[in-house]
Short mmCIF file of C-alpha atoms in Angstrom, two decimals:
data_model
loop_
_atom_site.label_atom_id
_atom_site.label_comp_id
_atom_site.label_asym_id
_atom_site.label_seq_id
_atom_site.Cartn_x
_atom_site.Cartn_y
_atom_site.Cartn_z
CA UNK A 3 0.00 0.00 0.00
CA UNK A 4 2.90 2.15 1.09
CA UNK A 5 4.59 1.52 -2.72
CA UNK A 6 0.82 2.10 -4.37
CA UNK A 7 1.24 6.22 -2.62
CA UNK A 8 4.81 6.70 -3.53
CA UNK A 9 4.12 6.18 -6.83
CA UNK A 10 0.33 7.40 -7.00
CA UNK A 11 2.13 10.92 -5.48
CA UNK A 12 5.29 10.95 -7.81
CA UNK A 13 2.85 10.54 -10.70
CA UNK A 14 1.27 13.42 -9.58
CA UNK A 15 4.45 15.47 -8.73
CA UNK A 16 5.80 14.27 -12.68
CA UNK A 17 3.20 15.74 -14.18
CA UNK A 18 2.61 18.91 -12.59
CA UNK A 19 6.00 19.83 -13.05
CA UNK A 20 5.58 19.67 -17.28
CA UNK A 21 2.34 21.45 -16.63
CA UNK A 22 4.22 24.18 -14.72
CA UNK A 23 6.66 24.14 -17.37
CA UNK A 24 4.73 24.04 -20.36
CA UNK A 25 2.07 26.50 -19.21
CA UNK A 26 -0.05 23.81 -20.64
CA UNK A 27 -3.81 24.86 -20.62
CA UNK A 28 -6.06 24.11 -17.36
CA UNK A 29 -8.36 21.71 -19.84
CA UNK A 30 -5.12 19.72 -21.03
CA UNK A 31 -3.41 19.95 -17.48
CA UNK A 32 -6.76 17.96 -15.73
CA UNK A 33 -6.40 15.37 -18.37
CA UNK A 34 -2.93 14.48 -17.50
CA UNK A 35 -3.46 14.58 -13.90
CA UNK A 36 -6.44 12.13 -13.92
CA UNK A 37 -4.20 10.02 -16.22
CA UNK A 38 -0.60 9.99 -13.73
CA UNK A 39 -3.36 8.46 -11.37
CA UNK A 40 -4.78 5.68 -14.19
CA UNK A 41 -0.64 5.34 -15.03
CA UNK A 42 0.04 4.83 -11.51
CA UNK A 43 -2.36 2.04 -10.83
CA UNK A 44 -1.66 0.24 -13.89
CA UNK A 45 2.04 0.61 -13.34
CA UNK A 46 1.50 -0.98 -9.81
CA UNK A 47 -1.00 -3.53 -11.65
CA UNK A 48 1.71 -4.87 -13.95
CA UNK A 49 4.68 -4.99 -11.02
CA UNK A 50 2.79 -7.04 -9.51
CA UNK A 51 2.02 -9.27 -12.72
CA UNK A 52 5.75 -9.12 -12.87
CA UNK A 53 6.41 -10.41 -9.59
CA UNK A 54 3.81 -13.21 -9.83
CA UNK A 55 4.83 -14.88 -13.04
CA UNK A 56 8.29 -14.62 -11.50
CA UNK A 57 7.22 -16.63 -8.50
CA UNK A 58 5.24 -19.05 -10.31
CA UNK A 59 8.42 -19.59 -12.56
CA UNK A 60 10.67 -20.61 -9.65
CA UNK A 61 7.55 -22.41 -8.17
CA UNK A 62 7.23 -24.62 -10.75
CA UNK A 63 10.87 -25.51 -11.65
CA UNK A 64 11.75 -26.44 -7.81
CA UNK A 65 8.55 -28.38 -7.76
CA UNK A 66 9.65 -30.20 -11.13
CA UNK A 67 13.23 -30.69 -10.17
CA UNK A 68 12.47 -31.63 -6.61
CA UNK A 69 9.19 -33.71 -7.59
CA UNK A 70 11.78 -35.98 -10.06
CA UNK A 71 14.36 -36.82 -7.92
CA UNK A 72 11.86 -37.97 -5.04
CA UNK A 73 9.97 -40.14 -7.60
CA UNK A 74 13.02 -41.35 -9.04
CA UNK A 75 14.20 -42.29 -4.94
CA UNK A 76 10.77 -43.28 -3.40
CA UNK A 77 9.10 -44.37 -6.54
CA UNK A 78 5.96 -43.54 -5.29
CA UNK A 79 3.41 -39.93 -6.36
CA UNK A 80 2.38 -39.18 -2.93
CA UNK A 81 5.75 -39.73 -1.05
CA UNK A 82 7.31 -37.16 -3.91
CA UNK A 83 4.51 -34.63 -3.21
CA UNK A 84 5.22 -35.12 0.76
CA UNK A 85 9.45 -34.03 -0.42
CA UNK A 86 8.01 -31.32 -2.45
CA UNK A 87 5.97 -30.05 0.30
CA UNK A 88 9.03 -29.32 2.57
CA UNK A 89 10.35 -26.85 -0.15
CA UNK A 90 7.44 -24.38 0.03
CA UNK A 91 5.62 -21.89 2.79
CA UNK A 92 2.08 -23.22 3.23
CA UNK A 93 0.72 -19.68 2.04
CA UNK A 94 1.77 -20.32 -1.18
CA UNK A 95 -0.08 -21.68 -4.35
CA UNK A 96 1.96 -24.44 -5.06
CA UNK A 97 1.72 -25.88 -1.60
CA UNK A 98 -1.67 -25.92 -1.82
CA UNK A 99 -2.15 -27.37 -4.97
CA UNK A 100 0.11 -30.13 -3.71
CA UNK A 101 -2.42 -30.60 -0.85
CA UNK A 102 -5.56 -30.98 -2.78
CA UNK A 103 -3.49 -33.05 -5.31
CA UNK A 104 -3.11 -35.47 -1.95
CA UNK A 105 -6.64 -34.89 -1.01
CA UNK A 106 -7.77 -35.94 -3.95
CA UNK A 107 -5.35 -39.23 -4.08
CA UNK A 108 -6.88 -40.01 -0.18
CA UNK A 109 -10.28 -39.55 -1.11
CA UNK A 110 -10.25 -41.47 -4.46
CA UNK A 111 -12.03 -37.96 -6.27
CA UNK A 112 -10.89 -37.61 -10.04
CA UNK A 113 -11.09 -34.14 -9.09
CA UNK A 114 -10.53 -32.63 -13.07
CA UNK A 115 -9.11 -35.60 -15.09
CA UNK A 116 -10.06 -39.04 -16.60
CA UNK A 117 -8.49 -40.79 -13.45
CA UNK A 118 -7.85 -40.04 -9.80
CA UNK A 119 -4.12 -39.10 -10.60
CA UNK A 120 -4.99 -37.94 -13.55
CA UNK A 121 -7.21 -35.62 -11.16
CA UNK A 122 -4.76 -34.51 -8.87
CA UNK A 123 -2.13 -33.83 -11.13
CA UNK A 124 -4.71 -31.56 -12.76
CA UNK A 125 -5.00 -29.62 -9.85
CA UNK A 126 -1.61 -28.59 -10.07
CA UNK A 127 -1.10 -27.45 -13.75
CA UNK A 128 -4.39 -25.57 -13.77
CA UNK A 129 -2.86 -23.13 -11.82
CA UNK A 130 0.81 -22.78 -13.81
CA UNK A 131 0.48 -22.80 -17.81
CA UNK A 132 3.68 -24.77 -18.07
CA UNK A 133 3.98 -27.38 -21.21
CA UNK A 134 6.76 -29.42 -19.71
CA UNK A 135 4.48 -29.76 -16.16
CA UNK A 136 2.22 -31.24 -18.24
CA UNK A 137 4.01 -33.43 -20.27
CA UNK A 138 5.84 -34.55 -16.84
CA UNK A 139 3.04 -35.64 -15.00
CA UNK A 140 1.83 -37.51 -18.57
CA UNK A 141 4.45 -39.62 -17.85
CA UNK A 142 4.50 -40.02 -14.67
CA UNK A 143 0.67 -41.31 -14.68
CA UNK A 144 1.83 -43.38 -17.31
CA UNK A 145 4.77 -45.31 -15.42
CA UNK A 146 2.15 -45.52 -12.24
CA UNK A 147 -0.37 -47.60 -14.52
CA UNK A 148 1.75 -50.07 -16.20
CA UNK A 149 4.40 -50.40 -12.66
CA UNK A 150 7.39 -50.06 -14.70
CA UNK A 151 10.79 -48.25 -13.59
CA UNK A 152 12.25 -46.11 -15.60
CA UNK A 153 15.47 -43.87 -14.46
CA UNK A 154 16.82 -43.04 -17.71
CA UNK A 155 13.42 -41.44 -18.64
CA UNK A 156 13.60 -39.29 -15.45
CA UNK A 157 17.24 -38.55 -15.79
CA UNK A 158 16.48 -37.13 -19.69
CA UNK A 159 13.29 -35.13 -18.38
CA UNK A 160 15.88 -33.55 -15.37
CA UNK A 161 18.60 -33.08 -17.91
CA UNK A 162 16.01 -31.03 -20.47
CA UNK A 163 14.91 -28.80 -16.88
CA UNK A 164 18.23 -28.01 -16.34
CA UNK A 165 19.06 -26.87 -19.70
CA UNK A 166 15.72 -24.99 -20.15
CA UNK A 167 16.12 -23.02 -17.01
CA UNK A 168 19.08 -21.84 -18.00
CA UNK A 169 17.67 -20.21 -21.51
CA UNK A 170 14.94 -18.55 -19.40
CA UNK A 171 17.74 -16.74 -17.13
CA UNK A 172 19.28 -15.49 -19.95
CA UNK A 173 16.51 -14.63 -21.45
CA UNK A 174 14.73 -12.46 -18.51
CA UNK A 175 18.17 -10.81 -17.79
CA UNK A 176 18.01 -9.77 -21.96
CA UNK A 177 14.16 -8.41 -20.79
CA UNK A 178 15.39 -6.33 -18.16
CA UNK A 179 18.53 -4.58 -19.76
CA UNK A 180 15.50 -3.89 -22.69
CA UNK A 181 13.23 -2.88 -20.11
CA UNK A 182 15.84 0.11 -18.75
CA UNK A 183 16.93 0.79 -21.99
CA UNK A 184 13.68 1.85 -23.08
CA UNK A 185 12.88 3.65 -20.04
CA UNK A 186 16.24 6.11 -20.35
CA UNK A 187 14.68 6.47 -24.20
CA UNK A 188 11.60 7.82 -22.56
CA UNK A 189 13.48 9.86 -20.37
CA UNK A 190 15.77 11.48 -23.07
CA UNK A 191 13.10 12.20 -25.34
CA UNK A 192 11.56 14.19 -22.99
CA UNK A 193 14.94 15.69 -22.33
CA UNK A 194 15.11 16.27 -25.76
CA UNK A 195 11.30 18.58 -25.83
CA UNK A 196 12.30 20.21 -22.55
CA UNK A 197 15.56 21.92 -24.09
CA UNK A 198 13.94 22.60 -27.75
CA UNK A 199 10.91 24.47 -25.39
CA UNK A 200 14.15 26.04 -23.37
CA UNK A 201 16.24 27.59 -26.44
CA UNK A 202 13.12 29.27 -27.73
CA UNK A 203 13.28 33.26 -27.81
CA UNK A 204 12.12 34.65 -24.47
CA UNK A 205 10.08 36.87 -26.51
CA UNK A 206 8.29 34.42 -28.73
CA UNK A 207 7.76 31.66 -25.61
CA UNK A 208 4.57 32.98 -24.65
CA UNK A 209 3.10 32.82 -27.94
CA UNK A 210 3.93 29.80 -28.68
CA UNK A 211 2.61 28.27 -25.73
CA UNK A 212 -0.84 29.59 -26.04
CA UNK A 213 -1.27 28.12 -29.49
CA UNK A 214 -3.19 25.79 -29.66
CA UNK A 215 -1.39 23.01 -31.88
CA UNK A 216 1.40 23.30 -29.44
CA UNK A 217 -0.66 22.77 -26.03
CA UNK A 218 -2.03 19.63 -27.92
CA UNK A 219 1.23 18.47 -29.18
CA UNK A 220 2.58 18.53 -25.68
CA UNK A 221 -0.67 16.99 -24.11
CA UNK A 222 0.11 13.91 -26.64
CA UNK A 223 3.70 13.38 -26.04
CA UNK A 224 3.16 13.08 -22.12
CA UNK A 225 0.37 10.63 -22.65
CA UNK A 226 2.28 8.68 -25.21
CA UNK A 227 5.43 8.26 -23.64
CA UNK A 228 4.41 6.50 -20.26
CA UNK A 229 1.83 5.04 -22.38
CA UNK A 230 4.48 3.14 -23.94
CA UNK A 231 6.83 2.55 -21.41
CA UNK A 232 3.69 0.58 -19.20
CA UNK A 233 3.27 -1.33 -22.98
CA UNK A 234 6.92 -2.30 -22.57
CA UNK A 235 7.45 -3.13 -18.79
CA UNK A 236 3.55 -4.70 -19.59
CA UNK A 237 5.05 -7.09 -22.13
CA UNK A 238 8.35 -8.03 -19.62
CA UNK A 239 6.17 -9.31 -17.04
CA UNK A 240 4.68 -11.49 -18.87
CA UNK A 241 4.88 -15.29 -17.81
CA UNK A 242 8.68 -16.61 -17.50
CA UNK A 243 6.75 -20.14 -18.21
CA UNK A 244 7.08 -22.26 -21.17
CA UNK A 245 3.25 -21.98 -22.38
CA UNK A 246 2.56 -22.18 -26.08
CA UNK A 247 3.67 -19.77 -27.97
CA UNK A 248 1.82 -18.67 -31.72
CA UNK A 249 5.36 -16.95 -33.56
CA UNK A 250 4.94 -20.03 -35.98
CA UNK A 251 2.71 -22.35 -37.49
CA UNK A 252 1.07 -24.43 -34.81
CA UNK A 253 2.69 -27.78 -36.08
CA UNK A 254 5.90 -26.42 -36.85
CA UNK A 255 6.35 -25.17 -33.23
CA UNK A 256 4.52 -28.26 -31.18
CA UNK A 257 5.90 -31.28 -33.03
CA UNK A 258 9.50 -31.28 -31.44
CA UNK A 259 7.30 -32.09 -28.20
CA UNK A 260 5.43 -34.03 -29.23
CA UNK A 261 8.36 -36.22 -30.69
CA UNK A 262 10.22 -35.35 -27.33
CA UNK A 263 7.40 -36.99 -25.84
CA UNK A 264 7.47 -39.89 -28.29
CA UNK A 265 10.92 -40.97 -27.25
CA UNK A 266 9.98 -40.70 -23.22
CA UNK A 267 7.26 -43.23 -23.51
CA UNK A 268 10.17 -45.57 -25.91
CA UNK A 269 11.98 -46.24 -22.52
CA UNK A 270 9.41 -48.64 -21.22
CA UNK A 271 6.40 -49.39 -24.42
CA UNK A 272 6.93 -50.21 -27.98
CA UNK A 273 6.93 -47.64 -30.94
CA UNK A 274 3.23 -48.08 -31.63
CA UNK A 275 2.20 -47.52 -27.83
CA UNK A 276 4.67 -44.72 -27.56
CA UNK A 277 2.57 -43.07 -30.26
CA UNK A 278 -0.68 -43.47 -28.58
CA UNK A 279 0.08 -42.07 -25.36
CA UNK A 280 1.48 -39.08 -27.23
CA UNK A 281 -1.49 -38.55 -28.60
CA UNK A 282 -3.04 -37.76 -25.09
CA UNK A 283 -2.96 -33.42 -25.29
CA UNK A 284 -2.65 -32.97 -28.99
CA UNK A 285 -4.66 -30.94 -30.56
CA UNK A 286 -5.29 -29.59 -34.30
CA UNK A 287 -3.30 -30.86 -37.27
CA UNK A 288 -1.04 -32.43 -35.61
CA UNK A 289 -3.17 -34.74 -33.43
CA UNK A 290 -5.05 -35.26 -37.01
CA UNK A 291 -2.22 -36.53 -38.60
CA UNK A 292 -0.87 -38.38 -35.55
CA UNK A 293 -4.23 -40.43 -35.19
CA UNK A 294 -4.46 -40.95 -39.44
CA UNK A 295 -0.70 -42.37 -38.45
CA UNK A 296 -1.83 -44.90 -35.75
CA UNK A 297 -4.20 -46.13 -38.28
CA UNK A 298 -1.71 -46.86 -41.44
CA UNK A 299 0.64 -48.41 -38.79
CA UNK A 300 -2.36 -50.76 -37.34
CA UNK A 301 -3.09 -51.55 -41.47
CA UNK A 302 0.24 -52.00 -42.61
CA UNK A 303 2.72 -52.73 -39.35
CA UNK A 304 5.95 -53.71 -41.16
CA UNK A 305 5.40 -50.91 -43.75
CA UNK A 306 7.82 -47.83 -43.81
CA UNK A 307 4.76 -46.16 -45.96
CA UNK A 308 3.06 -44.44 -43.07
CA UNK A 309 5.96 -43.19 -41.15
CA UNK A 310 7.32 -41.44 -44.32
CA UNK A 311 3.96 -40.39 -45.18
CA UNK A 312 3.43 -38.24 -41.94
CA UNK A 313 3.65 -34.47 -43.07
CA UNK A 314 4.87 -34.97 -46.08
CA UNK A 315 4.09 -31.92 -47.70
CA UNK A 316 6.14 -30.45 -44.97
CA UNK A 317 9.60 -29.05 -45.03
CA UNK A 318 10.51 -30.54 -41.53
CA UNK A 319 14.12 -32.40 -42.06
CA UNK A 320 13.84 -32.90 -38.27
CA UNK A 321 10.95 -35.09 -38.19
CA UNK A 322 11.53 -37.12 -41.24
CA UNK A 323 14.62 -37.90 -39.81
CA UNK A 324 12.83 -38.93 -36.58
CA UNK A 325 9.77 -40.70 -38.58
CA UNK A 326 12.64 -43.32 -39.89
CA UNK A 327 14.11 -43.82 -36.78
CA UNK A 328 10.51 -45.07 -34.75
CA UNK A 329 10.62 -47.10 -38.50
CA UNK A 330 13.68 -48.73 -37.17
CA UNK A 331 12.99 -49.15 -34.01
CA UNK A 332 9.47 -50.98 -35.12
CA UNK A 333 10.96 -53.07 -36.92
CA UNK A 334 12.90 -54.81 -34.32
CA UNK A 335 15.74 -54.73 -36.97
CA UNK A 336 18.00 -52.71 -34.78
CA UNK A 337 20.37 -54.03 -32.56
CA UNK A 338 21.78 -51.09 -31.34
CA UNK A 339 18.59 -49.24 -29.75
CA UNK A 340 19.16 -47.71 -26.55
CA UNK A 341 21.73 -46.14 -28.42
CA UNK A 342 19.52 -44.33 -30.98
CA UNK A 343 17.05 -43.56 -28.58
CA UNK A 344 19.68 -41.44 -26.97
CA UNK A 345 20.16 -39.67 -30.63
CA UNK A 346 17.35 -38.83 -30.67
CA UNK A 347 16.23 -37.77 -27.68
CA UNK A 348 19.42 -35.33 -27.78
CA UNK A 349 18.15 -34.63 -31.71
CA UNK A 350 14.72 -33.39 -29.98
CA UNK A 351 16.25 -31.24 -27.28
CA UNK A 352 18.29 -29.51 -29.92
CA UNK A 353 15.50 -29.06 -32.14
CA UNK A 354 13.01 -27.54 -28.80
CA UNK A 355 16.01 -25.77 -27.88
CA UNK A 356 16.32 -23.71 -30.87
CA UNK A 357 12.87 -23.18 -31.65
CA UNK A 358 12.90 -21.87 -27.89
CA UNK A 359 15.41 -19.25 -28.95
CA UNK A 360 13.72 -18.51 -32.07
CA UNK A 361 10.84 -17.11 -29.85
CA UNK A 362 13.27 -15.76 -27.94
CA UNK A 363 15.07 -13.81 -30.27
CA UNK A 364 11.93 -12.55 -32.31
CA UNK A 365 10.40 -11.01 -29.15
CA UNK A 366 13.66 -9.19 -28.66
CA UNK A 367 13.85 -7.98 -31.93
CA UNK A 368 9.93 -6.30 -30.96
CA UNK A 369 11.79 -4.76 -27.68
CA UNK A 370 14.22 -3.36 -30.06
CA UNK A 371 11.93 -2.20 -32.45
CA UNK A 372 9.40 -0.46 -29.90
CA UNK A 373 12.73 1.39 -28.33
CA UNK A 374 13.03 3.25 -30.93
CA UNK A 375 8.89 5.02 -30.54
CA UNK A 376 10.20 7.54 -27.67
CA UNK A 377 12.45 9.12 -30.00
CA UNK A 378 10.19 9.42 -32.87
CA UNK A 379 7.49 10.87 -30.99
CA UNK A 380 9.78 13.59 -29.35
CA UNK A 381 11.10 13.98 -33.07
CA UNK A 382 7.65 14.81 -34.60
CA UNK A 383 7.08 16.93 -31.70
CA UNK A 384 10.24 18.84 -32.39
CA UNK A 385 9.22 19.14 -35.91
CA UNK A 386 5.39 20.97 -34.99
CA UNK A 387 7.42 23.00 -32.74
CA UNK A 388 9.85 24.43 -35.34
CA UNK A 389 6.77 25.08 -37.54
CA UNK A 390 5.08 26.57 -34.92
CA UNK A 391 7.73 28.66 -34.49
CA UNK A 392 8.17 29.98 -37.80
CA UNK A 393 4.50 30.76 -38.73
CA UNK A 394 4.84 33.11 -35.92
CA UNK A 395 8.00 34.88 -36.87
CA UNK A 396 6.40 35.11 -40.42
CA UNK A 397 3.66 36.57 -38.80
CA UNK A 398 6.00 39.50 -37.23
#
């Protein structure tokens, strides 16, 4: 509350002092003051959205990290949940997610899924958009209904964790140093119409001021600019999470899960099983395609037809490369397997990895883009001034 006033009164003190400067017009000079108040409380809106999706972040990656390692020691949901537990303050969301997730394994509700794990699991990611939660407890529900052990899966899920948090930290620190950067463009383009207003001729200031096209220009640069800077610090607090993203085509950007997936469920069930529990959480095209692929492979099961067949029409190297290797491993006629299972799960976490960036790197290009509005606008602005300022010395 304390933070809400500083701000709510700096707003105020901000804006008065460009009214006071600009001799801006009692109409104009309301408008901006009602605004530093709107600015304030959306500024202290997003913060807080900043803070949140920070905490949910680190929320879900110690519960993922922590969660894995239990189940891969105890071997059993509920005994994980307990270890995860110990990690968090009982005020927090995750903590009580974990909680009803228990409550809901006690009582025997399904709670929000199919099945009563499938239930309690639920109750967790419907709080945290997070694709890899998701695709985690998949496979963990998976390995509770057929009993089978499975470390290497868990060590290749911990491995991709690891590797993924450390993109994300890059990436927010990239945010940030945006984030200031545009702010001290805000800050010097307003610099920049404070000195053009301060070299004008004492004897023409006055003038100028009153006219009309000048009190609006003024008006429009001091809504614009913090307008833009909330856009900005808006768009940095959005969720640190790895939700789906729409840069792409849908496919394009889902598959390398989905064949990430693929090669999880090849640890402990056969290529055609793998392919149906992927299919759990597809959606679109590429849940399409995988189904019309379950059904060539139950017509022709020794065929390579319907594994080269899937997305043909696509330019995906990746995935045709990926399509012959389930071929291989269906047809038994490999005796090295393990070892390209390991190719390509590591093919897959390349492939997510760099699409990962890709996203990345295109909404850092938009940061770098936007930084350049502040300038612009105080550049047009400096342009109305100077012919402003000449229609009134033609006018002497």
């Amino acid at each position: 509350m304390k933070r809400k006033i500083v701000i709510s009164i700096f707003m105020l003190f901000f804006y008065a002092c460009f009214i006071v400067g600009f001799r801006l017009h009692w109409l104009y000079a309301t408008v901006l003051l009602i605004l530093s108040q709107v600015y304030a409380f959306f500024y202290c809106k997003i913060r807080r959205k900043g803070e949140c999706a920070k905490e949910d972040y680190y929320e879900v990656t110690i519960y993922m990290e922590q969660f894995l390692c239990s189940y891969k020691r105890l071997g059993h949901v509920r005994m994980a949940w307990e270890d995860c537990c110990n990690l968090f303050e009982e005020k927090s969301n995750i903590y009580q997610a974990i909680q009803r997730a228990i409550h809901i394994m006690e009582t025997g509700e399904n709670g929000q899924g199919k099945t009563i794990l499938s239930g309690a699991f639920r109750e967790i990611e419907c709080i945290y958009n997070s694709r890899r939660l998701e695709m985690m407890h998949r496979y963990i529900a998976q390995i509770e209904h057929t009993g089978v052990e499975v470390i290497t899966a868990i060590d290749m899920m911990l491995g991709d964790l690891q590797s993924w948090k450390q993109r994300i930290v890059i990436y927010q620190k990239k945010k940030s140093f945006l984030r200031k950067e545009f702010f001290l463009a805000a800050v010097f383009a307003l610099f920049i119409c404070c000195v053009t207003h301060m070299i004008l001729p004492y004897n023409m200031v006055h003038k100028v001021e009153d006219m009309t096209v000048y009190q609006v220009s003024t008006t429009v640069v001091l809504v614009l600019l913090p307008l833009f800077v909330l856009f900005v610090y808006n768009n940095c607090a959005k969720s640190w999470l790895d939700s789906s993203h729409r840069f792409e085509d849908a496919v394009e950007e889902e598959f390398p899960y989905w064949l990430w997936s693929v090669s999880l469920y090849l640890q402990q069930d056969s290529v055609y099983h793998a392919l149906q529990q992927s299919c759990r959480g597809l959606k679109g095209e590429l849940r399409e395609e995988v189904c019309r692929l379950l059904e060539n492979i139950y017509e022709e099961p020794n065929s390579l037809i319907p594994y080269v067949e899937f997305f043909r029409n696509r330019d995906l190297p990746e995935l045709h490369s990926g399509m012959k290797l389930l071929y291989s491993f269906s047809s038994g006629g490999n005796p090295d397997m393990q070892k390209q299972v390991y190719f390509l799960v590591e093919q897959n976490q390349r492939m997510i990895e760099q699409r990962e960036l890709n996203c990345q790197q295109i909404a850092l290009l938009a940061f770098q883009l936007v930084k350049q509005i502040p300038v612009l606008i105080a550049g047009g602005k400096i342009v109305l001034d100077a012919v402003v300022f000449v229609l009134q010395m033609a006018e002497m």
